[in-house]
Coordinates of C-alpha atoms (C1' of nucleotides) in Angstrom, one line a residue:
Chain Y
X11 CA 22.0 -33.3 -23.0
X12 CA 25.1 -31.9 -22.2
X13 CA 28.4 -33.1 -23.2
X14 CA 29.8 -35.1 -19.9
X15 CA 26.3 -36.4 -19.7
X16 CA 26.5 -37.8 -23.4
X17 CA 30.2 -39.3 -22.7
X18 CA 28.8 -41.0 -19.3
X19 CA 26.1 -42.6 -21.4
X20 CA 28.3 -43.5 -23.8
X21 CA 30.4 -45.2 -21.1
X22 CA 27.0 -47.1 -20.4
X23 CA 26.4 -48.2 -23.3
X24 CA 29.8 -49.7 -23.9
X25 CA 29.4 -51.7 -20.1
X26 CA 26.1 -53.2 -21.7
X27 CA 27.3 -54.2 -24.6
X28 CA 31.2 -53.7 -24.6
X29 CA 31.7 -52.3 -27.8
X30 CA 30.1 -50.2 -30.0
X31 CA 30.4 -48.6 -33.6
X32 CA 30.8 -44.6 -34.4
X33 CA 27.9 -44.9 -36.3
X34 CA 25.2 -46.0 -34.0
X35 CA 26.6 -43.5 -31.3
X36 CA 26.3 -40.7 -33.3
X37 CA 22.6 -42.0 -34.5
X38 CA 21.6 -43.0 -31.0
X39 CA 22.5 -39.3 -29.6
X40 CA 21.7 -37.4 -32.7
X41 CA 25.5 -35.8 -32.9
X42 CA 27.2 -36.2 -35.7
X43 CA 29.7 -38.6 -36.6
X44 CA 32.9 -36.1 -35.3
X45 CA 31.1 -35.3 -31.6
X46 CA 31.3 -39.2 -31.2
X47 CA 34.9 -39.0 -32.3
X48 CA 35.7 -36.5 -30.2
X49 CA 33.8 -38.3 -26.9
X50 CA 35.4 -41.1 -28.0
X51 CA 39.2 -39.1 -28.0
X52 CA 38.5 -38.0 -24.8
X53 CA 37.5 -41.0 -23.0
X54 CA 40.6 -43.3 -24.4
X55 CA 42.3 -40.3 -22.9
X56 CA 41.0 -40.7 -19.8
X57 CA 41.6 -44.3 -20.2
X58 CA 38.5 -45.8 -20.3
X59 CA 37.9 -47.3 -23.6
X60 CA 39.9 -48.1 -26.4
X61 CA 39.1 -47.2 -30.2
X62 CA 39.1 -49.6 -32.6
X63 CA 38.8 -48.6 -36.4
X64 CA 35.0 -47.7 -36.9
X65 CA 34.1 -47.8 -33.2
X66 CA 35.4 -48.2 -29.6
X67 CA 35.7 -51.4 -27.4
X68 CA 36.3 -51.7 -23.3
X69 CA 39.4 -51.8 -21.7
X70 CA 39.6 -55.1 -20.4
X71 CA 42.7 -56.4 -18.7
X72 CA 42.5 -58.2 -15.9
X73 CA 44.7 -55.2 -14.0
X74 CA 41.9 -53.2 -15.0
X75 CA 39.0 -55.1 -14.2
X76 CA 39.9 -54.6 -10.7
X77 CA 40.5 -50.8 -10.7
X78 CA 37.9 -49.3 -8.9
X79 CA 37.4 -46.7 -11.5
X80 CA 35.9 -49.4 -14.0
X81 CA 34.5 -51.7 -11.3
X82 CA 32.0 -48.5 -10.0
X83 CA 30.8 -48.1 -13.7
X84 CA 30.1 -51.5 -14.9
X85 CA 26.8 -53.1 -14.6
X86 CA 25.4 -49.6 -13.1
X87 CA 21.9 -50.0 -14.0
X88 CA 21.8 -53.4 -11.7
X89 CA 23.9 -52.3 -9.0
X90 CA 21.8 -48.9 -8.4
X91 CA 18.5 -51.5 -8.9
X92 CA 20.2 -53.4 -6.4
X93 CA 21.2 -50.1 -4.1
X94 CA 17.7 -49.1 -4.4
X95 CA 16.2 -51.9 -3.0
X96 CA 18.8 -52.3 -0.1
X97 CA 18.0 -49.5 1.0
X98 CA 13.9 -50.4 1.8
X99 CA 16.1 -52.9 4.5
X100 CA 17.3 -50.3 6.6
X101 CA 15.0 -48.0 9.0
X102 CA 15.4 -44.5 10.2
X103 CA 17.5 -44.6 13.6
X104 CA 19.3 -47.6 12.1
X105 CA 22.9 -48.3 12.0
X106 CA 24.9 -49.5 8.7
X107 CA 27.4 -50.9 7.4
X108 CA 28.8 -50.5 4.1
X109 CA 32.0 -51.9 2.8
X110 CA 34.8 -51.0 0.0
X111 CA 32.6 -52.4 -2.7
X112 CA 31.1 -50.0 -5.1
X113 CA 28.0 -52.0 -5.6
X114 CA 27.8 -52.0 -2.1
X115 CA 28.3 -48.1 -2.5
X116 CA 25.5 -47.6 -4.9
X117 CA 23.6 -48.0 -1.4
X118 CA 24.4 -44.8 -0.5
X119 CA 22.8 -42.4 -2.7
X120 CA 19.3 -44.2 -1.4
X121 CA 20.0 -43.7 2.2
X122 CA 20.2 -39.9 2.3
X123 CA 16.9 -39.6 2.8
X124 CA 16.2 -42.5 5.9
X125 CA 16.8 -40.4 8.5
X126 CA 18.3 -40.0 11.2
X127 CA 20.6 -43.1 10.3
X128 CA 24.2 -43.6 11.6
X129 CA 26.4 -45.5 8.5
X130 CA 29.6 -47.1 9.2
X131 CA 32.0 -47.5 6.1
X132 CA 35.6 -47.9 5.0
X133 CA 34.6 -46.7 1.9
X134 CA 36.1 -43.5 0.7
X135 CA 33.0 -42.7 -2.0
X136 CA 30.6 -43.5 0.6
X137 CA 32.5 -41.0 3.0
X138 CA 32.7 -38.1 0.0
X139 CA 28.8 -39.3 -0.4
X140 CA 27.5 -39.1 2.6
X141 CA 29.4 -36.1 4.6
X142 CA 27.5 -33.2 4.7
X143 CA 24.3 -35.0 5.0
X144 CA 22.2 -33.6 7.7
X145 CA 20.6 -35.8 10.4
X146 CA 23.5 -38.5 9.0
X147 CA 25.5 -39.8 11.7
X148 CA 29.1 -40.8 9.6
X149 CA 31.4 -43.3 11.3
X150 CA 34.6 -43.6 8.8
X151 CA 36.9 -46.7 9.4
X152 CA 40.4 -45.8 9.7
X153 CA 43.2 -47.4 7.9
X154 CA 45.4 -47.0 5.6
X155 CA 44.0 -46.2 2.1
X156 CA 44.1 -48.4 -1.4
X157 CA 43.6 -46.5 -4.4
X158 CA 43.2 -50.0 -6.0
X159 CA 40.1 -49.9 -3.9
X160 CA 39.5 -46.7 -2.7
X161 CA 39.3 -47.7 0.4
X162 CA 40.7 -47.9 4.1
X163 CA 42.2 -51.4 4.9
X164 CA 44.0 -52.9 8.1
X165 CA 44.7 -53.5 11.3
X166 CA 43.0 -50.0 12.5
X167 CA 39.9 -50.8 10.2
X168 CA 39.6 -54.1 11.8
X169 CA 40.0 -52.4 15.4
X170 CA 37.6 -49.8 15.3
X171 CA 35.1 -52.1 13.4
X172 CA 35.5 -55.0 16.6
X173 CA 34.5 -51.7 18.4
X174 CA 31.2 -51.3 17.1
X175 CA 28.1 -53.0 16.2
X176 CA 25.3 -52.3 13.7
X177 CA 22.3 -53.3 12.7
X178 CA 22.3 -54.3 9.1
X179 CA 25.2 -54.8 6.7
X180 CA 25.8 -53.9 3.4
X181 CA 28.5 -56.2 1.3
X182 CA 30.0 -57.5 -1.9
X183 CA 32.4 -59.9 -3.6
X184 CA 34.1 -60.5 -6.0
X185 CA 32.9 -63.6 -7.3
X186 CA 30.5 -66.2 -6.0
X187 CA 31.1 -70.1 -6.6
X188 CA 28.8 -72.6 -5.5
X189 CA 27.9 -71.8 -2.5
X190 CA 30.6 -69.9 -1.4
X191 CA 31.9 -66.1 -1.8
X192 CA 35.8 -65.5 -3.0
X193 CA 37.5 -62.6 -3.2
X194 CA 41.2 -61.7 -4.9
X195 CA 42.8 -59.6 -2.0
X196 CA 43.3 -61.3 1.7
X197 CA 43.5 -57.6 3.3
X198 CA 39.9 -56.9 2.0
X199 CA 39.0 -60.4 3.0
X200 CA 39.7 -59.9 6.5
X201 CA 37.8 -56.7 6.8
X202 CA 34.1 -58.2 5.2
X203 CA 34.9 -60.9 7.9
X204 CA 35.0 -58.2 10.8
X205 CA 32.2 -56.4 9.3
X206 CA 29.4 -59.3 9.0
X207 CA 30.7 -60.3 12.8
X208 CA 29.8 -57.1 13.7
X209 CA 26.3 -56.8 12.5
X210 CA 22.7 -58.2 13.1
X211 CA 21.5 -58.7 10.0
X212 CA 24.1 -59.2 6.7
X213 CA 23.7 -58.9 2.9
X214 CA 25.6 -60.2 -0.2
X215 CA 24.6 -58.2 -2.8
X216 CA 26.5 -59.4 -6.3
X217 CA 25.6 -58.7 -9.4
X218 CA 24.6 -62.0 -11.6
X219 CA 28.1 -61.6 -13.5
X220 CA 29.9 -62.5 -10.7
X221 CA 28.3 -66.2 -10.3
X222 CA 29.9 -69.2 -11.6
X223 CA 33.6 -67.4 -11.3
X224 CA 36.2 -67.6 -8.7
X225 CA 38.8 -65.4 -7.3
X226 CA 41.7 -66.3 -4.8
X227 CA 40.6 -66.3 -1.5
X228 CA 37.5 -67.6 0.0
X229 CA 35.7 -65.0 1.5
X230 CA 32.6 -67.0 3.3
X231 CA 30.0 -69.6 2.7
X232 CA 26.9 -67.7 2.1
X233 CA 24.8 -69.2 5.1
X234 CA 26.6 -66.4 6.6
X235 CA 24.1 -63.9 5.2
X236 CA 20.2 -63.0 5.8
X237 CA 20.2 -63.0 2.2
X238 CA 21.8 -62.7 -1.1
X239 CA 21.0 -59.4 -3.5
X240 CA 21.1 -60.2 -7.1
X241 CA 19.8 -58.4 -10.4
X242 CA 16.5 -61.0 -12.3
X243 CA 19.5 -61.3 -14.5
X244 CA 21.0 -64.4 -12.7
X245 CA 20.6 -67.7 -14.9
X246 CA 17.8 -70.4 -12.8
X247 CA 20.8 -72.9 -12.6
X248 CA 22.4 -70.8 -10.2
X249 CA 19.1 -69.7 -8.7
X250 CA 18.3 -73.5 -7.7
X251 CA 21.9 -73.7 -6.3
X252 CA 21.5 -71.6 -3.7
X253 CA 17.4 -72.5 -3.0
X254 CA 18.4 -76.3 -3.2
X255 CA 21.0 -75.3 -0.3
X256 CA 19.5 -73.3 1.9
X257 CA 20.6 -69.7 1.3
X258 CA 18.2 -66.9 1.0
X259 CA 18.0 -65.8 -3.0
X260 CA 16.5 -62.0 -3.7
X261 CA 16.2 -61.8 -7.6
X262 CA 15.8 -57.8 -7.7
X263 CA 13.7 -56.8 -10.8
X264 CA 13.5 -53.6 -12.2
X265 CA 10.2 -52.6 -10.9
X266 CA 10.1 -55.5 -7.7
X267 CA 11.2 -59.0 -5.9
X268 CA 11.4 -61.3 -8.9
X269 CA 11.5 -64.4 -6.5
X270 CA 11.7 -65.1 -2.9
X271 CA 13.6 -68.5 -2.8
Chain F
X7 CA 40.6 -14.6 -14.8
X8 CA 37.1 -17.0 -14.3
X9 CA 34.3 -15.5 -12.7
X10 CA 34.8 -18.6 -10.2
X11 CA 38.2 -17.7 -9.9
X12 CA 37.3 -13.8 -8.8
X13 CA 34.3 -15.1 -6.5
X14 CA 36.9 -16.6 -4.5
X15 CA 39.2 -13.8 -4.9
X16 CA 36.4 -11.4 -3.3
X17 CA 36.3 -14.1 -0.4
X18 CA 39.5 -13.3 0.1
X19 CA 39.3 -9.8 0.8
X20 CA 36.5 -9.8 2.3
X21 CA 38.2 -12.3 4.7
X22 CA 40.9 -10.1 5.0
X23 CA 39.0 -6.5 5.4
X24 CA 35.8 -7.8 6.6
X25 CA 34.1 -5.5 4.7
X26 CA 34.4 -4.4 0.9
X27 CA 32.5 -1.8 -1.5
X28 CA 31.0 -2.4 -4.6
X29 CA 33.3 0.3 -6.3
X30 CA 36.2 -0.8 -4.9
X31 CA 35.8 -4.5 -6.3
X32 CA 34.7 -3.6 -9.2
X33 CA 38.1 -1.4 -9.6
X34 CA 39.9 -3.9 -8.5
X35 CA 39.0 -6.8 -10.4
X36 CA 38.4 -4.7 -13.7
X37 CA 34.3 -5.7 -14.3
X38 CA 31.8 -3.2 -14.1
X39 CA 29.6 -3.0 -10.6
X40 CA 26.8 -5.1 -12.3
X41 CA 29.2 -7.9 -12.3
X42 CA 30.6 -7.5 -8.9
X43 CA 27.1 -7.3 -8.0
X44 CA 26.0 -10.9 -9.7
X45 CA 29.0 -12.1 -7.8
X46 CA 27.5 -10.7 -4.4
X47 CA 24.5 -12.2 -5.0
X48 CA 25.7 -15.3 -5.9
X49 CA 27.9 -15.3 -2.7
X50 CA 25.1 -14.3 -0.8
X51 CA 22.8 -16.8 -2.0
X52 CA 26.0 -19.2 -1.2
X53 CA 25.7 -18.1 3.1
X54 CA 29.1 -16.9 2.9
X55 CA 28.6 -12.8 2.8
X56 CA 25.7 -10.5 3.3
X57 CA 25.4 -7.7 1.5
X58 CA 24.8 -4.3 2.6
X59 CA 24.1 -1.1 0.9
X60 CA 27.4 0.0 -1.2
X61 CA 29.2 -3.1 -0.5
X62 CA 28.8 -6.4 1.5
X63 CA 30.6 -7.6 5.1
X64 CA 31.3 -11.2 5.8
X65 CA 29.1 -13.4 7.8
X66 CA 30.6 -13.5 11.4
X67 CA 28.2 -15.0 13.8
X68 CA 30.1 -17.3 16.3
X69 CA 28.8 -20.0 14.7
X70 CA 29.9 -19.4 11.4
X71 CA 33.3 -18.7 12.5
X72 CA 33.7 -22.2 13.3
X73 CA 32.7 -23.5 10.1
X74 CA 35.4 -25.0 8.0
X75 CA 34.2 -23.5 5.4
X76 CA 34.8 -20.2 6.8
X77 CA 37.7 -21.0 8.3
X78 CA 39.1 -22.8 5.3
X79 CA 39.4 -19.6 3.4
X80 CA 40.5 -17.0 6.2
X81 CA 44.1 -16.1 5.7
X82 CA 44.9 -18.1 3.2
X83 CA 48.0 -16.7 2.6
X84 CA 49.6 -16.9 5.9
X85 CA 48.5 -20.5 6.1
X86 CA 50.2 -21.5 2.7
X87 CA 52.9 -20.2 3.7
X88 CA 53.1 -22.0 7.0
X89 CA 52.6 -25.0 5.2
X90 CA 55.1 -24.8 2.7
X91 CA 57.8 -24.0 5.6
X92 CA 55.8 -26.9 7.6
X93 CA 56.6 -29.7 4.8
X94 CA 60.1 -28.5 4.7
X95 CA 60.3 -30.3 8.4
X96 CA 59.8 -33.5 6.5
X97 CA 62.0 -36.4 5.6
X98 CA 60.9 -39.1 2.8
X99 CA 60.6 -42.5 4.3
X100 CA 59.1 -40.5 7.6
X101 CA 55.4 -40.7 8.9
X102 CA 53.3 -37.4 9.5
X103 CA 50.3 -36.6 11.6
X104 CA 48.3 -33.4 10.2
X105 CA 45.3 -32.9 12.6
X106 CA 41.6 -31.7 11.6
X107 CA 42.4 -27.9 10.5
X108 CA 42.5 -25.8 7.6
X109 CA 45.9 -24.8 8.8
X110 CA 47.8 -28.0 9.5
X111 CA 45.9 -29.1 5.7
X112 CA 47.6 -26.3 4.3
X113 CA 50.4 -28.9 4.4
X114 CA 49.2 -31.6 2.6
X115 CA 49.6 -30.0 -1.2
X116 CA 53.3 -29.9 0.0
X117 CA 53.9 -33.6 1.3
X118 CA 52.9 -34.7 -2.6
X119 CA 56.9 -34.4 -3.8
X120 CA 58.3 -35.7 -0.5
X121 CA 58.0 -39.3 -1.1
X122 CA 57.9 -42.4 0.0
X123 CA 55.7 -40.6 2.6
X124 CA 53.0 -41.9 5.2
X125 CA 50.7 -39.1 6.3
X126 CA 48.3 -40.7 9.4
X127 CA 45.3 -37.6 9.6
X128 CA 41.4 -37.5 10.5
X129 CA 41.3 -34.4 8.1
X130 CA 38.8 -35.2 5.5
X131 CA 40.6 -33.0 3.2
X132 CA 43.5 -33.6 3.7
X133 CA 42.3 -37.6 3.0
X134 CA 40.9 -36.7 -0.7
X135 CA 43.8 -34.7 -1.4
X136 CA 46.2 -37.5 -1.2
X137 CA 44.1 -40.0 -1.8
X138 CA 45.1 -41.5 -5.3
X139 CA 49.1 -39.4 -4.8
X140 CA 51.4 -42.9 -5.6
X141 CA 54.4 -43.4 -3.3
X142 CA 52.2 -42.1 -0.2
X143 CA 51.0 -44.4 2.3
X144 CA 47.5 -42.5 3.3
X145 CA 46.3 -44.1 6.9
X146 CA 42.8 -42.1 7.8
X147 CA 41.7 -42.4 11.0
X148 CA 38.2 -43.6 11.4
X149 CA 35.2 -42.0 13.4
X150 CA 32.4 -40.2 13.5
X151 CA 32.2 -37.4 10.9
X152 CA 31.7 -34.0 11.9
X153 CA 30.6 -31.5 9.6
X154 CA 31.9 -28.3 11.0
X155 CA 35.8 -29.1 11.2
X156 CA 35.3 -31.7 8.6
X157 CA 37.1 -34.4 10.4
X158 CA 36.8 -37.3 12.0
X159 CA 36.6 -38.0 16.0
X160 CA 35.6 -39.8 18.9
X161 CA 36.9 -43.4 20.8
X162 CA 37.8 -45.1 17.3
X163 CA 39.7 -42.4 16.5
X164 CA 41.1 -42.1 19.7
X165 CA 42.4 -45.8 19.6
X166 CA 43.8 -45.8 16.1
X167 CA 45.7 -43.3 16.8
X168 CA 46.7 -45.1 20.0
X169 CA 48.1 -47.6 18.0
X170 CA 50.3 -45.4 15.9
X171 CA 53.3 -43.8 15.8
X172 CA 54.7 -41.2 14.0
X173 CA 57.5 -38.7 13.5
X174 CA 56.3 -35.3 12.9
X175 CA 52.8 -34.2 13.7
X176 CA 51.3 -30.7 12.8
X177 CA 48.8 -29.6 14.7
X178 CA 46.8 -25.9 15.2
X179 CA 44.3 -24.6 17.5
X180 CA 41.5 -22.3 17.3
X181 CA 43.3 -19.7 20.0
X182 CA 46.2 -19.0 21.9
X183 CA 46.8 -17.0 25.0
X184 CA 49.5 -16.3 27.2
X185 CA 51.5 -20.0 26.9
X186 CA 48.8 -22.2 26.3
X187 CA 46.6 -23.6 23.8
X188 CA 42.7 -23.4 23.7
X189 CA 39.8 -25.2 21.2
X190 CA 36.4 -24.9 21.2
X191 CA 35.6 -28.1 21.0
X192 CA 36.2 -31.2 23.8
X193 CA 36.1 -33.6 21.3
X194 CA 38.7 -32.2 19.1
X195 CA 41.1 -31.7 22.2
X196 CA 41.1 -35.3 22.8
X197 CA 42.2 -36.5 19.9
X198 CA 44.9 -33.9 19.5
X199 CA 46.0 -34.3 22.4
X200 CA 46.6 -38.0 21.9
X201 CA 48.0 -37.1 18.7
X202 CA 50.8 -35.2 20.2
X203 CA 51.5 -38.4 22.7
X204 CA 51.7 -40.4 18.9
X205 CA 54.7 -38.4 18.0
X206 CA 58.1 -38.0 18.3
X207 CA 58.5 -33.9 17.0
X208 CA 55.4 -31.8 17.4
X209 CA 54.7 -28.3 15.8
X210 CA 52.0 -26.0 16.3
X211 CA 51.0 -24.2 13.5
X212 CA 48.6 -21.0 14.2
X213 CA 48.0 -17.7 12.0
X214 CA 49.1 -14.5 14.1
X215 CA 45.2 -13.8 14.6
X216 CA 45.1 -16.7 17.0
X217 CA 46.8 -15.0 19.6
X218 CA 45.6 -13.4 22.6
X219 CA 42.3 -14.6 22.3
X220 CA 41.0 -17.6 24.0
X221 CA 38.6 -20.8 23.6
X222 CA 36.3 -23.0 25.8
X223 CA 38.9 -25.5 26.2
X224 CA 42.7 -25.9 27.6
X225 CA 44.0 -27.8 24.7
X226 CA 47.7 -27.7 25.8
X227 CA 50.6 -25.5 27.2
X228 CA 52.8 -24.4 24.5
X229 CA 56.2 -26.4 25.7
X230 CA 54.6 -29.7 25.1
X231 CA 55.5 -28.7 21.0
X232 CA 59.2 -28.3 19.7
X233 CA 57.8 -25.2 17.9
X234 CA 55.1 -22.9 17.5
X235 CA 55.2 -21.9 13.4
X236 CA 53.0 -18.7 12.8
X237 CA 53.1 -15.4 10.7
X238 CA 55.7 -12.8 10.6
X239 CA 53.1 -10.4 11.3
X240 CA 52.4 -11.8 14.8
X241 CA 53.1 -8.8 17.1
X242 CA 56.0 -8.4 19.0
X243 CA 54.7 -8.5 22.1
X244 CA 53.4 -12.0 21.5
X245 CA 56.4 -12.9 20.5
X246 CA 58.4 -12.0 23.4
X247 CA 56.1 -13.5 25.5
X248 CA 56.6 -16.9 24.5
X249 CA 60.2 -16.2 24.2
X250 CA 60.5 -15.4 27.6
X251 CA 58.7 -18.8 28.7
X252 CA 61.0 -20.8 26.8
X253 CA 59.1 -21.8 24.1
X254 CA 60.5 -22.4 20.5
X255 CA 58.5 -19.9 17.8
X256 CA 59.3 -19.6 14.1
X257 CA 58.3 -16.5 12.6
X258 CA 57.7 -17.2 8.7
X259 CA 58.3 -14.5 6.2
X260 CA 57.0 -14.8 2.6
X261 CA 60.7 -15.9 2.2
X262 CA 61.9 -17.2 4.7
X263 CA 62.0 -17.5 8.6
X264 CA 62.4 -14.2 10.2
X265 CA 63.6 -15.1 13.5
X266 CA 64.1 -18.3 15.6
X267 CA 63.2 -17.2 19.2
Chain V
dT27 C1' 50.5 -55.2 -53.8
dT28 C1' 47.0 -52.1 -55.0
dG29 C1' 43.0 -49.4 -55.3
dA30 C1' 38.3 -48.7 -53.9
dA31 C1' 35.4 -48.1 -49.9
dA32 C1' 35.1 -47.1 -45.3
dT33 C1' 36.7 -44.6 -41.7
dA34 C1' 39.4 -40.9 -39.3
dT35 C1' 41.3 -36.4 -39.0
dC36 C1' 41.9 -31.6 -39.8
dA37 C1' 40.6 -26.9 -40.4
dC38 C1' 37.4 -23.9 -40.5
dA39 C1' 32.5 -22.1 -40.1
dT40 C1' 28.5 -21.9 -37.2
dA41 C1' 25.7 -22.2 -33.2
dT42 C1' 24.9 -21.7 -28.3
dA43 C1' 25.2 -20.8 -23.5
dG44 C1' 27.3 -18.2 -20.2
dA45 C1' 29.4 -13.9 -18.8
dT46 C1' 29.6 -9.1 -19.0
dG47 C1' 28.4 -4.4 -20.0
dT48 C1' 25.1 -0.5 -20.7
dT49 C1' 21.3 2.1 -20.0
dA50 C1' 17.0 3.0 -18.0
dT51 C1' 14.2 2.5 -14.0
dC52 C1' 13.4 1.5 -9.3
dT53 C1' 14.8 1.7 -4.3
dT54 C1' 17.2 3.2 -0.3
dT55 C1' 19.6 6.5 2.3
dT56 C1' 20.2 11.0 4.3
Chain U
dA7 C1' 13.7 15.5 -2.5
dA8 C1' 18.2 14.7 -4.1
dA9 C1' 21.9 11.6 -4.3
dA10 C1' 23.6 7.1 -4.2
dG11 C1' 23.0 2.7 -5.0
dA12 C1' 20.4 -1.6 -6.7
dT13 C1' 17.9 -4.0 -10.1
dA14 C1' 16.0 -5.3 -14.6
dA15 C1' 16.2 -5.8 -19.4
dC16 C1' 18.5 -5.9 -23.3
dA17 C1' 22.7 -6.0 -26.3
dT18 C1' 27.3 -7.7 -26.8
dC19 C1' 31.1 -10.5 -26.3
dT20 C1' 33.5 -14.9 -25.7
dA21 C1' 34.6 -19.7 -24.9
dT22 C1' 32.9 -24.0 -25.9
dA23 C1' 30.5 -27.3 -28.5
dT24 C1' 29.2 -28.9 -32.8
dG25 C1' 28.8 -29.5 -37.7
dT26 C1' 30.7 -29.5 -42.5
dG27 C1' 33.5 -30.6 -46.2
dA28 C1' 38.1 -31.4 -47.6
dT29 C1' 42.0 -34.4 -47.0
dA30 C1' 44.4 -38.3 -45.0
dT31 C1' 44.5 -42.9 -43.4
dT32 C1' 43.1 -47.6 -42.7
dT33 C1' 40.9 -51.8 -44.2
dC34 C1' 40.0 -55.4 -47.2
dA35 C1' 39.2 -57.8 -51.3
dA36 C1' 40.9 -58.7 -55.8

DNA sequence: TTGAAATATCACATATAGATGTTATCTTTT
DNA sequence: AAAAGATAACATCTATATGTGATATTTCAA
């Protein structure tokens, strides 16, 4: 295991379980007490975790909860789990549409190989992702670019999405409440809106931490979609929720479907 | 010096000289011919030289020429250079159009300081470059990815562009001969050619081994730009030509502009 | 507040992987 | 066949990663 591999595990581990002592790094990796301190040095560096006396902890102000950077590692595991199985949706000689979300993103990685495929995005990691694929036909949506969401947002994103259709779409939200899906910026809001308008089929994938919390804006009910994504994780109250009102529940497992509700 | 550092080196004389000994690199960088010969193959294995007995020769088929990745590296020095003079064109608070090439990218690393900034481009690399620069407003346009000018075109990114307006744009083209323009490509054409309709000042940046040959496509006569930006070693033949026809060419020195035709 | 225990840091030693050079041997060119 | 060049195998060198033990700092309880 190489060094940028143990510090992305460590990362892991501190999005599981959101802190962790020196000690049990170091055992868990079989380094020794100073390689954890050094990880550890260079990760608060890179801002990504804070040390605390005999371990570290994870940032975790709100302004950094909603920085991409922390909001693509989080809750990996599920979202790839979720990714993975997204993908079995889509057919070759499809068209897709993926938006700014990165759990929507973890999509990508499992479409390289369904092809030929055309996939629309304003998602800059998809667009790093995906170009250079062969037999992948890469439509990028213009617009001018958020770092806070590494993304392309605005009136040319809306335009050249009204300009296209596709068959399946891929997209995320902040937070789900009831039945309905809320998001915390109105400029991203208006591009999932154009985006599920201008697909066939539409998907919600969340994962289960972002049920039972609210954010700003509402987004859309979530009639809207085919189907909502989730990890097994998501507690039965919330399951019955969404069966008891009519919206299509997929609770992904690690290995299959948990439920069909 | 690292031995990625020298591999690119060797590209670059090799893009210079087209050809280059074993000896004679191994001279020049200071490493014995075992090591210049690891780099080779390691090139080699990479598509971007072949190697021939004694030395190696750069790749050249037609199609490889139009490669960005090829092109990307090909007078790298000249292109800085007209990029550096390029950005000094540029006012903070103003909005810039840099087209798909290596050329016009060259800009980019030079817009970072000049800010507040807005930079409108379908140049993939130019988009990861400023990506994430704070104080610059970053507005991709969308459309179909292309792998071998790594851009984006087509009708979406015809019509944000349509939409736009800007101050300054930099283009370049693949070839110029007599007054005029020529690309390779129809698709690229059309969307610099509505780029040039998007703005107010146009320049037209092209190495001096552009001219006097020619490309599949009229792009554009060379009036239509307030200035054609290109090498000090341009010949002076070329020079006088567009002279004579009226049209405005900077000749950049290493320091300076040599003379304003 | 103070001192013992836990933890962190520092400085240096060691280990390791990658890069390079050398020489001998094989291959190509003429 | 001789000369030039390429390759293979091994030795050496170097930067990076890691570990160790000494020293400093923090924590917490008395």
């Amino acid at each position: 295991m190489k060094p940028d591999d143990r510090r992305q595990a460590i990362m892991d581990v501190l999005m599981e379980a959101g802190t962790a002592s020196v000690e049990e790094l170091s055992f868990r990796f079989g380094v020794s007490k100073m390689t954890v301190h050094r990880d550890l040095d260079d990760l608060e560096q890179a801002g990504l975790l804070r040390k605390v006396h005999g371990g570290a902890s994870i940032q975790s102000s709100p302004q950094f909860e909603s920085d991409f950077r922390y909001r693509e590692k989080i809750a990996t595991s599920e979202k790839r789990r979720l990714g993975e199985y997204a993908a079995t949706l889509v057919e070759p000689g499809q068209s897709v549409i993926i938006d700014d979300s990165s759990t929507a993103g973890a999509i990508a990685g499992f479409l390289k190989d369904i092809r030929p495929l055309t996939v629309i995005t304003n998602n800059l990691g998809v667009i790093t992702d995906l170009s250079g694929v062969p037999g992948m036909n890469l439509i990028a949506l213009g617009g001018h670019y958020s770092k806070r969401f590494n993304g392309f947002f605005g009136v040319v994103t809306e335009e050249a999405l009204r300009s296209l259709r596709a068959d399946v779409a891929f997209l995320s939200s902040s937070a789900v409440e009831g039945t309905a899906a809320f998001h915390q910026d109105q400029e991203v809001v208006q591009i999932k809106r154009q985006m599920v308008k201008s697909a066939n089929r539409k998907y919600l994938l969340v994962d289960h931490g972002k049920f039972g919390r609210s954010a700003l804006h509402f987004l859309m009910g979530l009639e809207a979609f085919d189907a909502v994504l989730t990890g097994s994780e998501v507690s039965d109250g919330h399951a019955r929720e969404l069966g008891d009102a009519g919206v299509g529940l997929l609770r992904i497992d690690n290995q299959k479907i948990m439920e069909k509700a």
